[in-house]
Coordinates of C-alpha atoms and ligand atoms in Angstrom, one line a residue:
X1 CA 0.0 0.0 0.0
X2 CA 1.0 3.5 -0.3
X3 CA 2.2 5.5 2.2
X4 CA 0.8 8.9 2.8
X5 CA 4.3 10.2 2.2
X6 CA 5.3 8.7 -1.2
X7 CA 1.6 10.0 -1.9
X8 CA 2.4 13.6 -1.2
X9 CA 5.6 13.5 -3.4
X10 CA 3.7 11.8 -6.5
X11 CA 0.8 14.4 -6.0
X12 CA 3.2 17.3 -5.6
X13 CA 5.3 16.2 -8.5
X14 CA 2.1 16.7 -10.7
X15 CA 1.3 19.9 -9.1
X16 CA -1.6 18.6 -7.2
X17 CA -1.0 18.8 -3.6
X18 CA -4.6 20.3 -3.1
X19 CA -5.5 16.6 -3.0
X20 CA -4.5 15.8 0.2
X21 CA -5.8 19.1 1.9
X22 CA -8.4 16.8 3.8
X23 CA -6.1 14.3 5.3
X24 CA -5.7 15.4 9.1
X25 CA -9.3 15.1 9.0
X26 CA -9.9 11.7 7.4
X27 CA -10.3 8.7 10.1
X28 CA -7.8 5.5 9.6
X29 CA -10.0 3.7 7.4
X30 CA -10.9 6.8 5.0
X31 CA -6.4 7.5 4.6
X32 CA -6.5 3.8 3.5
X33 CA -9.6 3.9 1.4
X34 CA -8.0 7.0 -0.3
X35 CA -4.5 5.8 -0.6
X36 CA -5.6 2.5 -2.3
X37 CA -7.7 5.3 -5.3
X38 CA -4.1 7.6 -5.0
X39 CA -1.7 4.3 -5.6
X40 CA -3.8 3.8 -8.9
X41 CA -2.7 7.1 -10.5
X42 CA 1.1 7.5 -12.0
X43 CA 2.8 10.9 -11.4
X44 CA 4.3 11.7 -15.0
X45 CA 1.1 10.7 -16.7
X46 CA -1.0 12.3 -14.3
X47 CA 1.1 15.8 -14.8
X48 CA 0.3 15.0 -18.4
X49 CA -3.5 15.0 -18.1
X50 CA -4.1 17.5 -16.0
X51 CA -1.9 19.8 -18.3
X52 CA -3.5 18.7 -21.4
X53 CA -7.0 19.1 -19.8
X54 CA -6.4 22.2 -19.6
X55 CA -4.8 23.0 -22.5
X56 CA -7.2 21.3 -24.5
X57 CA -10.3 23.3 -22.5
X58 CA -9.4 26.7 -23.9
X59 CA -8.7 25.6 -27.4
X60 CA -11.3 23.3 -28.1
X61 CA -13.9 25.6 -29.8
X62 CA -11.4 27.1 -32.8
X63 CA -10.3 23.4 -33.3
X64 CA -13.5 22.0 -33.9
X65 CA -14.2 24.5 -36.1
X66 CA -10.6 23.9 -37.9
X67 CA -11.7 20.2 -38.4
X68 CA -15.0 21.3 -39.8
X69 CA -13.5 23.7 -42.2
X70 CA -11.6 20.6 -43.8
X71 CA -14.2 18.4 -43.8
X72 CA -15.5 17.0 -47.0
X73 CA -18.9 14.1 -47.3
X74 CA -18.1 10.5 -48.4
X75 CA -18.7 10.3 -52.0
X76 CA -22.1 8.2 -52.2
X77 CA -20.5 5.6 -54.3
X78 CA -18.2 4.9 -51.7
X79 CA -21.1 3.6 -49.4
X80 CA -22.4 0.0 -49.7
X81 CA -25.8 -0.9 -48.1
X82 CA -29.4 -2.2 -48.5
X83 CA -30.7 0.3 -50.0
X84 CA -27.9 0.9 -52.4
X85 CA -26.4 -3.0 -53.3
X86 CA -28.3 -5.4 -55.7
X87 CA -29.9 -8.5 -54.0
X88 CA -27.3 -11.2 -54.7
X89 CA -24.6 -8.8 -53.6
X90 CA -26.6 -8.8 -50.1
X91 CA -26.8 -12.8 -50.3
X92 CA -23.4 -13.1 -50.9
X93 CA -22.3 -10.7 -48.4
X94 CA -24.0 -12.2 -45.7
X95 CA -23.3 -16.4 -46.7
X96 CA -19.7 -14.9 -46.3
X97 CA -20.7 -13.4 -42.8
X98 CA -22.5 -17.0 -41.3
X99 CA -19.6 -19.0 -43.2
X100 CA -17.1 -16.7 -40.8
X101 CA -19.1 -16.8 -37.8
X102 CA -19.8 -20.9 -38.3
X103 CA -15.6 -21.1 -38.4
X104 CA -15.7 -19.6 -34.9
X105 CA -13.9 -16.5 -36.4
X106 CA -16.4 -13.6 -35.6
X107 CA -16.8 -12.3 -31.9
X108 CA -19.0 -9.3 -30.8
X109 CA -17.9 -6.2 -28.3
X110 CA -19.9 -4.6 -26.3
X111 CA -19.2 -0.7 -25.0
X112 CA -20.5 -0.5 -21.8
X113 CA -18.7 1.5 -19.1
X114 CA -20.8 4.8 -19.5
X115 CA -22.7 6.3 -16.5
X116 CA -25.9 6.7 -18.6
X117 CA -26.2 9.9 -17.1
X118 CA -28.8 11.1 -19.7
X119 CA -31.4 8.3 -18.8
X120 CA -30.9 8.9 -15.3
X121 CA -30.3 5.7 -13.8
X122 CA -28.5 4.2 -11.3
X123 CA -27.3 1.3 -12.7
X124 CA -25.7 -0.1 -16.1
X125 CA -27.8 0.9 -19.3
X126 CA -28.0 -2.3 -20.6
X127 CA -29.9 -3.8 -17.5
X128 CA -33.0 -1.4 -18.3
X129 CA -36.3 -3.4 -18.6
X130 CA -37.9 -0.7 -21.5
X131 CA -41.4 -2.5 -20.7
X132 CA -41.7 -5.0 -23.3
X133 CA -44.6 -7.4 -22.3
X134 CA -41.8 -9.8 -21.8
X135 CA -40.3 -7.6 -19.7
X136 CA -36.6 -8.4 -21.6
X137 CA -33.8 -5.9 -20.6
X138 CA -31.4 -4.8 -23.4
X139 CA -28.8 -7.0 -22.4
X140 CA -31.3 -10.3 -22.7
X141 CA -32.0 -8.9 -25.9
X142 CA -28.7 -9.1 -27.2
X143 CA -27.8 -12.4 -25.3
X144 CA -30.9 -13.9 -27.5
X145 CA -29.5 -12.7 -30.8
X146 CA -26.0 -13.4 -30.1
X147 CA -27.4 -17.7 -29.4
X148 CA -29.7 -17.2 -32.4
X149 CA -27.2 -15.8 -34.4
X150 CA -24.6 -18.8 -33.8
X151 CA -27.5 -22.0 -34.6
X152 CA -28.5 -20.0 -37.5
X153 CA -25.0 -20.0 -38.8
X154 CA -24.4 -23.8 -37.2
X155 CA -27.1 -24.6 -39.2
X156 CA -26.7 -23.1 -42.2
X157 CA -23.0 -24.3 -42.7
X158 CA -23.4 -27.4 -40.6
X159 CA -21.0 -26.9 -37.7
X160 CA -21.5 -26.0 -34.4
X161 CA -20.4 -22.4 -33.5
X162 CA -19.8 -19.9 -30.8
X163 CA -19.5 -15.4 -31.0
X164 CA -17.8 -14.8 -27.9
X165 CA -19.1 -11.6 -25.9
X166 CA -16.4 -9.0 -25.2
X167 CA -17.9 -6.5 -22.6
X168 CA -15.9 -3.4 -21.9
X169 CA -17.6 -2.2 -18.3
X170 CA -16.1 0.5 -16.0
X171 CA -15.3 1.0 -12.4
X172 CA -19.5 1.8 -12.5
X173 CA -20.9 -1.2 -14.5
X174 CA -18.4 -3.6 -13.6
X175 CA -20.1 -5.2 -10.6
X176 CA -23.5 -4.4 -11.0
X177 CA -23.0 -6.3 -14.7
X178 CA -21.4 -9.4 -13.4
X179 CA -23.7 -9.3 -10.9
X180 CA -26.7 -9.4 -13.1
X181 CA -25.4 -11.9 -15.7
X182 CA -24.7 -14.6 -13.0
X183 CA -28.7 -13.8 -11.5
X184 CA -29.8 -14.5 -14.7
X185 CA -27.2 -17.3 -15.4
X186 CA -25.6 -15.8 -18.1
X187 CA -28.9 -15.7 -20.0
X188 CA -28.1 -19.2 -20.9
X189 CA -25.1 -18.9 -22.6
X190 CA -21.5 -20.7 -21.9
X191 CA -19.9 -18.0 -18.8
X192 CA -16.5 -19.2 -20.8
X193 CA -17.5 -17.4 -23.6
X194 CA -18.2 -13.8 -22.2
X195 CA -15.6 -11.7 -21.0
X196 CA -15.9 -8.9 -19.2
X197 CA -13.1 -6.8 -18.7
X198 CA -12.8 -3.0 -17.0
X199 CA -11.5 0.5 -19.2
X200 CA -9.7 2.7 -17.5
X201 CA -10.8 5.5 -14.9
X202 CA -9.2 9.4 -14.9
X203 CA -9.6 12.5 -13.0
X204 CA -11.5 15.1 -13.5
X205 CA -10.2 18.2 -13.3
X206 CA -11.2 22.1 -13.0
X207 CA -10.2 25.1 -15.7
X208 CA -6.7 25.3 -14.2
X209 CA -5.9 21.7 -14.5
X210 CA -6.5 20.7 -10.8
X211 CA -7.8 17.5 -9.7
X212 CA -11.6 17.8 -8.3
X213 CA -12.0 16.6 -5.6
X214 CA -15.7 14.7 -4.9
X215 CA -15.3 13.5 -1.3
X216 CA -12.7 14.4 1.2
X217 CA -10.8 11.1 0.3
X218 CA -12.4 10.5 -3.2
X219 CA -11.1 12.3 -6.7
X220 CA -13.4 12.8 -9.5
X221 CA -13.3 10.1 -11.7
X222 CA -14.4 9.2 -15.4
X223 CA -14.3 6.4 -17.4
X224 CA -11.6 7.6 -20.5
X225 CA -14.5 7.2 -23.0
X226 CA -15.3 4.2 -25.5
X227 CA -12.0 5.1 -26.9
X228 CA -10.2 3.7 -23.6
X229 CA -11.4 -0.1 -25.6
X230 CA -7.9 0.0 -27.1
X231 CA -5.9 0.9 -24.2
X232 CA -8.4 -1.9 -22.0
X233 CA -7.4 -4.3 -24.8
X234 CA -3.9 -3.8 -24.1
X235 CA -4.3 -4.0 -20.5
X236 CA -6.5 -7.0 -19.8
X237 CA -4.7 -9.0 -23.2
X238 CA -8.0 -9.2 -24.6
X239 CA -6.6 -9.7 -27.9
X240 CA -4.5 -12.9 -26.8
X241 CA -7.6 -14.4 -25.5
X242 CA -8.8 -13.4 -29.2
X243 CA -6.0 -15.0 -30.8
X244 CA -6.3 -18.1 -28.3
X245 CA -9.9 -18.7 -29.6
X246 CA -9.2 -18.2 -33.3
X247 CA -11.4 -15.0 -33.5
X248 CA -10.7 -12.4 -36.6
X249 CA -13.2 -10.1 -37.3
X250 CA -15.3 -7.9 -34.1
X251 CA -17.8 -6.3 -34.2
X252 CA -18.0 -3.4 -32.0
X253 CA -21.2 -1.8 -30.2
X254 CA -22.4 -0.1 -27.5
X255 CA -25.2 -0.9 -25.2
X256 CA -28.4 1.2 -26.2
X257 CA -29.4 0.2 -29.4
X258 CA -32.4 -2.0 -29.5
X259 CA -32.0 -3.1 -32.3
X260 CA -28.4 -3.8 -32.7
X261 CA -28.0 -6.8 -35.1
X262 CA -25.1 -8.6 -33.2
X263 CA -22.5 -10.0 -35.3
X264 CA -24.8 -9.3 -38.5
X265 CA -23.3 -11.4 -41.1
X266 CA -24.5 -9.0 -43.8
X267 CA -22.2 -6.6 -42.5
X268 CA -19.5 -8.8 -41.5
X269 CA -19.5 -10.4 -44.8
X270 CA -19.5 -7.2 -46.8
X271 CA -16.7 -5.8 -44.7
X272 CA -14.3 -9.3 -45.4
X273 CA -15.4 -9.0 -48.9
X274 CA -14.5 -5.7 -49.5
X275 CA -10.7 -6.5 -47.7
X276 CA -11.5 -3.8 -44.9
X277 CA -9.5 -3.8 -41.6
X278 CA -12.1 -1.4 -40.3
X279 CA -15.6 -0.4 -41.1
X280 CA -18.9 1.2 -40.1
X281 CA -22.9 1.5 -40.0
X282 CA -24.4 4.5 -41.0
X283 CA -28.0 5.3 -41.3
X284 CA -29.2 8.4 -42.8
X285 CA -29.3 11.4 -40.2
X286 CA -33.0 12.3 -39.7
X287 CA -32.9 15.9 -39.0
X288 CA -29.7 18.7 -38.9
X289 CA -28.9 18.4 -35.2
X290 CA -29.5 14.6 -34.6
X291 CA -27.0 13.7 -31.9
X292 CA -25.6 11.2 -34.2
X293 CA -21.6 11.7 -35.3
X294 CA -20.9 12.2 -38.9
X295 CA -19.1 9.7 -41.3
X296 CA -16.8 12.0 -43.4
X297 CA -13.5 12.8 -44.9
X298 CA -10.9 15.5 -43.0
X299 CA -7.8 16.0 -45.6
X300 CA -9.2 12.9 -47.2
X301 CA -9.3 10.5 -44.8
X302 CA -11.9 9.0 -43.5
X303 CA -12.8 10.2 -39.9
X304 CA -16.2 10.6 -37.5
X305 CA -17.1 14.1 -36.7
X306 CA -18.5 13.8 -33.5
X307 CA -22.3 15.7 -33.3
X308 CA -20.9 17.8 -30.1
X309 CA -18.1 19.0 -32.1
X310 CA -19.9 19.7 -35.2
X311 CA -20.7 23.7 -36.4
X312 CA -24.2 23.4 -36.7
X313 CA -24.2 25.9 -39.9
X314 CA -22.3 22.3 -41.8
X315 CA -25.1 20.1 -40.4
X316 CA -27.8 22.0 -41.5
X317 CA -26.2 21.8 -45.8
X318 CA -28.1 20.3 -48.0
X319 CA -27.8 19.3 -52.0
X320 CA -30.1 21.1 -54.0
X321 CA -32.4 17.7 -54.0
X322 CA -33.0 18.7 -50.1
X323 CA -30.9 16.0 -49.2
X324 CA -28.7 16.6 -46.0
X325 CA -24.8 17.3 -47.1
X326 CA -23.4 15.3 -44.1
X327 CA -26.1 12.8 -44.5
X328 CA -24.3 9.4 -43.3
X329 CA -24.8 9.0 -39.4
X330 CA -23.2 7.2 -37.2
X331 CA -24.7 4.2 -35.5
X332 CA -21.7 3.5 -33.2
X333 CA -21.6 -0.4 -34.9
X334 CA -18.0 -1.1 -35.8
X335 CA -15.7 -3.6 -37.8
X336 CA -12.7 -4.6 -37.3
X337 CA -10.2 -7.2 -38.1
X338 CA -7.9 -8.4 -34.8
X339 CA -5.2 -7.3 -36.8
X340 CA -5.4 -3.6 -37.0
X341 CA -6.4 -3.8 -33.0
X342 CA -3.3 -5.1 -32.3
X343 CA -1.7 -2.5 -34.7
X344 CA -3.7 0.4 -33.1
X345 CA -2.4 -1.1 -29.1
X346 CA 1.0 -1.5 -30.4
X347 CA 1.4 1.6 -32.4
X348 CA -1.6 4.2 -32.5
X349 CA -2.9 3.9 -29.1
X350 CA -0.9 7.2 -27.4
X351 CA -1.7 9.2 -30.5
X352 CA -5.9 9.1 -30.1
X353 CA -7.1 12.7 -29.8
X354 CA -8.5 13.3 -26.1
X355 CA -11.5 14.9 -26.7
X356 CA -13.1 17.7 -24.5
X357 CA -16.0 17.7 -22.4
X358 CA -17.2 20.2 -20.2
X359 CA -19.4 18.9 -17.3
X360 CA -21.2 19.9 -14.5
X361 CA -18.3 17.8 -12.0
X362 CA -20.0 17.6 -7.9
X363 CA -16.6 18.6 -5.4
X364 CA -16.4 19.8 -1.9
X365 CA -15.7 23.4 -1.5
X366 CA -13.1 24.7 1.3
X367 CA -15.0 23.6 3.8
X368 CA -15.7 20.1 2.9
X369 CA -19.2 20.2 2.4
X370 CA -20.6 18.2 -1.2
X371 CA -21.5 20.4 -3.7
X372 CA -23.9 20.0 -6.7
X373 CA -22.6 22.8 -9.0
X374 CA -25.5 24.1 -10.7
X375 CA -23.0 25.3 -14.1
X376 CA -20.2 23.6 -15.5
X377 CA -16.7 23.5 -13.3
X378 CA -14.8 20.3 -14.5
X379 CA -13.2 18.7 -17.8
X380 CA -13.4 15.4 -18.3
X381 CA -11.2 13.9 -21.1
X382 CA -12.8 11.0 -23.3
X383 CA -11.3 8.9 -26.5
X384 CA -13.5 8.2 -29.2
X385 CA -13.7 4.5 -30.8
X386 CA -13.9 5.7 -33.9
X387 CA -10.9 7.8 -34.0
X388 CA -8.6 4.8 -35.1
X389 CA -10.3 5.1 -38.8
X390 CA -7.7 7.4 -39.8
X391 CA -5.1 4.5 -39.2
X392 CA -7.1 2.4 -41.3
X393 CA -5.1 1.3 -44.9
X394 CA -8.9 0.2 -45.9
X395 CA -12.3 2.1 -44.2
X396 CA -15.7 0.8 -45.5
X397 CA -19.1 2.4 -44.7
X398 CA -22.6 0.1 -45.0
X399 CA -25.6 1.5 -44.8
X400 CA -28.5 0.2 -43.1
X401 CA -32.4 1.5 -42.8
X402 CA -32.6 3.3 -39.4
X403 CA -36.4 1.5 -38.7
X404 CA -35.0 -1.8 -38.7
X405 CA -31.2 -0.9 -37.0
X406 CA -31.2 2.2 -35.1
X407 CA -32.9 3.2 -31.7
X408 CA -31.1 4.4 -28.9
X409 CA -32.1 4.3 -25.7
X410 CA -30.5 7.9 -24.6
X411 CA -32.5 9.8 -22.2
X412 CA -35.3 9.1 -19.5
X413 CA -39.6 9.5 -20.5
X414 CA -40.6 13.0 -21.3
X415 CA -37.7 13.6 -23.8
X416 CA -39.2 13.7 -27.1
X417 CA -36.4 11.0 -28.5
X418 CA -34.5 8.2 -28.4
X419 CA -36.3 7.4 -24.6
X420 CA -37.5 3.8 -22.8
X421 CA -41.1 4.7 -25.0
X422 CA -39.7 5.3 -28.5
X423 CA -37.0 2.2 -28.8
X424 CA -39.7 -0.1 -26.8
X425 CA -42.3 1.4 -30.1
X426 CA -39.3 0.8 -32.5
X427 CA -38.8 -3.2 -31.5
X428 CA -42.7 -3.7 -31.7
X429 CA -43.4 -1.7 -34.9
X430 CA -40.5 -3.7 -36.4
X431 CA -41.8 -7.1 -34.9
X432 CA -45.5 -5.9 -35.8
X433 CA -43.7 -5.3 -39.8
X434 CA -42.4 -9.1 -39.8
X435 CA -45.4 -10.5 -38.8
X436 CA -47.4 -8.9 -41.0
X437 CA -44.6 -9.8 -43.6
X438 CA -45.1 -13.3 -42.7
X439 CA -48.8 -13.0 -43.6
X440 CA -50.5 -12.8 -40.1
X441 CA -53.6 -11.3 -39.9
X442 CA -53.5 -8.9 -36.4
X443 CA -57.5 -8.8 -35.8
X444 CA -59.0 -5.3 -33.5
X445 CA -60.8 -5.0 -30.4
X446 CA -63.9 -6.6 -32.0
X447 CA -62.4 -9.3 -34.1
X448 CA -62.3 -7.4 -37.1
X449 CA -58.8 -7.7 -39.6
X450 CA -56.4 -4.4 -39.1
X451 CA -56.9 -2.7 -42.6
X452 CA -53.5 -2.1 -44.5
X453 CA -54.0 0.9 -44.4
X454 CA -53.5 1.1 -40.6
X455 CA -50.4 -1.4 -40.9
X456 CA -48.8 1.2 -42.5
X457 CA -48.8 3.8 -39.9
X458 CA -45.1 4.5 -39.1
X459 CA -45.0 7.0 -36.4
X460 CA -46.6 6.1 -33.2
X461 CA -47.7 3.0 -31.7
X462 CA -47.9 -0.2 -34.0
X463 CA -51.4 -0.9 -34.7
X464 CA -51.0 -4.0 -32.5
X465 CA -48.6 -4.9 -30.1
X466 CA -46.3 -7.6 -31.5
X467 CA -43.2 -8.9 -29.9
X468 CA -41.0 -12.0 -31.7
X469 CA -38.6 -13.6 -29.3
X470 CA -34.8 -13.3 -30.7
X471 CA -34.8 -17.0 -30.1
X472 CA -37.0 -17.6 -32.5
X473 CA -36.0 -14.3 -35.2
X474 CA -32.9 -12.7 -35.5
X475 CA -33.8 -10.6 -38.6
X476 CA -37.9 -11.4 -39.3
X477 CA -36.5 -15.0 -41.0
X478 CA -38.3 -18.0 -40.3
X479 CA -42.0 -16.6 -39.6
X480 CA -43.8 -17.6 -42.3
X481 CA -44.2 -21.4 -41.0
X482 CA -45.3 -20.1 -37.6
X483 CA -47.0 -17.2 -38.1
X484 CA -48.5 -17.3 -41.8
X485 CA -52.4 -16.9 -42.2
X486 CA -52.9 -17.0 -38.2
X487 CA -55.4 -14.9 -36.8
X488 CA -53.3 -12.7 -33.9
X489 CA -54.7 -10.5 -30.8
X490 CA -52.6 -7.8 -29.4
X491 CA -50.8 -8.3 -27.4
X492 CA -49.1 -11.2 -28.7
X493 CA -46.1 -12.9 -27.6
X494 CA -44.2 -15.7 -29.7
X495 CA -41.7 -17.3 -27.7
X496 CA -39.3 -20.3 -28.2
Ligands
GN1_1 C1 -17.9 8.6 -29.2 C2 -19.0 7.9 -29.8 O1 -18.9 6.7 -30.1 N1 -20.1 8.5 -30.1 C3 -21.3 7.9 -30.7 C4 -22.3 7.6 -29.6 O2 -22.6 8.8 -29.0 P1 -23.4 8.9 -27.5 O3 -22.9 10.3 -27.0 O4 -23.0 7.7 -26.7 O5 -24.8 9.0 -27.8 O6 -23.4 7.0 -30.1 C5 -24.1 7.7 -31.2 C6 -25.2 6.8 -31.8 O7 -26.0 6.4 -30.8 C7 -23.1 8.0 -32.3 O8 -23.7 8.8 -33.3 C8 -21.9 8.8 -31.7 O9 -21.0 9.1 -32.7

């Protein structure tokens, strides 16, 4: 353990004695508790943060705008997709996905070390229950696709199959994860084959660099943003237990999407096809200021300009068709081949931008009483995933349709998007669009047929409440056999 006096020298060495200014009040086990958070932190690079933080604080508005002066949009051609690729293109694409998946090469990623502060809760995103009538949290949800996903590839090419589940939590959603994976034993799939593994934490600090301080013996901390996955790759040799298990291509996500398609072959197969070492989703941005990050080229290369750092005078551009300029949003759903990961942790990791965000940070004040600041006080530095594109020697981008991929669950009820009502309307409309796909016939209040003309409502509620168990449908295949020509009342339920 530390001692309080090799604490003091690594503190003052970064300029931050302030730190300790609590200690002759802190009883025996609050110095220990304390010294076991101040033994974590590492003088030089700790010097280096807090001068960067502040650094980085007063220039950040002139260099976003620098970016977005030499940004330019991704030629359309460039993008492959549903919309835009010819129907065998899509079958081939995705036999290539299930053929890597059934050859155990594919594993999915999950991002999940964020606070969730926007929803409000107090525990890890992925264990919210958006009030499906099965009553499925997001992280059953994707457990269910990622078992579907691996006997519909078994089957298809006739050997048995596993996608390991990478899950990068913090020092938040570590426990309370773990925790609820092994109450809900691992929502039947092999605990060998999930990983869990923890990103890194760092200070926050104030506008002059200094640690802030949250508790007399507790600093500020932050997760270092989903960019921390490379340096938490690095530092838990998650990409030895990749290479132990034969895995290739990942597919990275992060936790609030509904309707994530984990491990989709179509875009697994399209990205191996096409040779890439790193690719991404996009769907098309809805309106101007969508909190979605842009797909786009800086100097030519390809690079994500992130919604907070965009001039809103460039998102609002359109083409003189009314189509939005900087059209191709980001869904957070990644590609990449182990290869470049281990290139980016060997090589790239040090150089990923540290991106700026000013936050409303709760300290004590002089007197050691807990303060909610009411405006913001505190930096805290975050990587971005996606900033290792520009180290890619070959970036794809596939587009996807938003209704059937894209709905994130971002803040609480009351918000007018992306809340526990909208994604819980978005899986049901899409389950309600499968069944009727599959020819069932949803039947009203009094027995009568639901017209087509009411099936085709898109904003809203569906017409009837529908919900298909992943077990049973990854992607709306299959249904015809058990759902074709039946008479349905809402709410109906098909489970395996
Ligand atoms: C650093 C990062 O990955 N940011 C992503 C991520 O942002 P959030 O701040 O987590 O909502 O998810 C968005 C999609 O939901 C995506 O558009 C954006 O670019």
């Amino acid at each position: 353990m530390l001692s309080y006096e090799d604490a003091k020298v690594k503190l003052d060495s970064a300029g931050q004695s302030h730190v300790l200014r609590f200690w002759p009040e802190l009883s025996a086990e609050e110095r220990d508790v304390f010294l076991g958070e101040l033994s974590q932190l590492e003088p030089a690079e700790l010097l280096r943060h807090c001068r960067s933080a502040a650094e980085a604080a007063r220039r950040t508005p002139g260099d976003g705008d620098r970016l977005c002066a030499r940004m330019e949009p991704v030629e359309p051609e460039f993008i492959g997709g549903v919309k835009r690729s010819d129907a065998s293109s899509l079958q081939d694409w995705e036999e290539e996905g299930f053929s890597q998946i059934a050859q155990n090469k594919v594993a999915v990623l999950l991002l999940a070390g964020g606070q969730g502060t926007r929803l409000g809760v107090p525990y890890p995103k992925g264990m919210y229950d958006v009030g499906l009538p099965s009553g499925k949290t997001l992280y059953r949800l994707q457990a269910e696709r990622i078992r579907k996903v691996q006997n519909l590839a078994s089957e298809k090419c006739g050997s048995k199959c596993t996608v390991p589940w990478y899950i990068m939590t913090s020092e938040f959603t570590l426990e309370p994860t773990e925790k609820f994976f092994k109450e809900n034993s691992y929502f039947d799939l092999d605990p060998s084959n999930v990983v869990m593994f923890e990103q890194r934490m760092i200070p926050a600090v104030d506008f002059d660099g200094k640690i802030i301080l949250e508790k007399k013996n507790k600093i500020a901390m932050a997760p270092d943003g989903n960019g921390g996955l490379y340096r938490a790759l690095v530092d838990n040799k998650v990409l030895e237990d990749m290479e132990r298990r034969g895995v290739q291509y990942l597919h990275v996500y992060c936790v609030d999407n509904i309707l994530v398609k984990l491990a989709d072959p179509l875009f697994i197969g399209f990205c191996v096809k096409k040779g890439a070492d790193c690719g991404a989703k996009v769907v098309e941005k809805a309106y101007p200021s969508e909190p979605v990050g842009v797909v786009c080229r800086v100097d030519g290369v390809y690079h994500v300009m992130e919604y907070s750092e965009l001039d809103p005078e460039i998102t609002k551009q359109r083409h003189p068709g009314g189509e939005l300029v900087y059209n191709a949003g980001n869904i957070c759903n990644h590609f990449f081949t182990r290869d470049f990961l281990l290139e980016v942790a060997l090589n790239y990791q040090d150089q990923l931008k540290q991106h700026v965000a000013i936050k409303k940070v709760p300290f004590v004040d002089e007197e050691g009483n807990c303060v909610k600041p009411t405006k913001p006080n505190g930096i805290k530095m975050e990587k971005f995933v996606f900033d290792v594109f520009q180290f890619s020697k070959k970036f794809v981008a596939f587009e996807v349709l938003r209704e059937d991929e894209f709905s994130p669950l971002k803040n609480a009820d009351g918000a007018p998007v992306d809340t526990p009502t909208t994604v819980r309307r978005s899986l049901l409309a899409q389950h309600y669009r499968w069944a009727v796909q599959a020819k069932a016939v949803f039947l009203d209040e009094h027995d009568n047929p639901i017209t087509s003309e009411y099936r085709q409502a898109q904003d809203g509620e569906p017409p009837a409440v529908c919900e298909i168990s992943p077990l049973v449908s990854y992607f709306g295949e299959g249904l015809e056999k058990l759902l074709g020509h039946r008479n349905l009342k809402s709410p109906f339920l098909l489970n395996d």
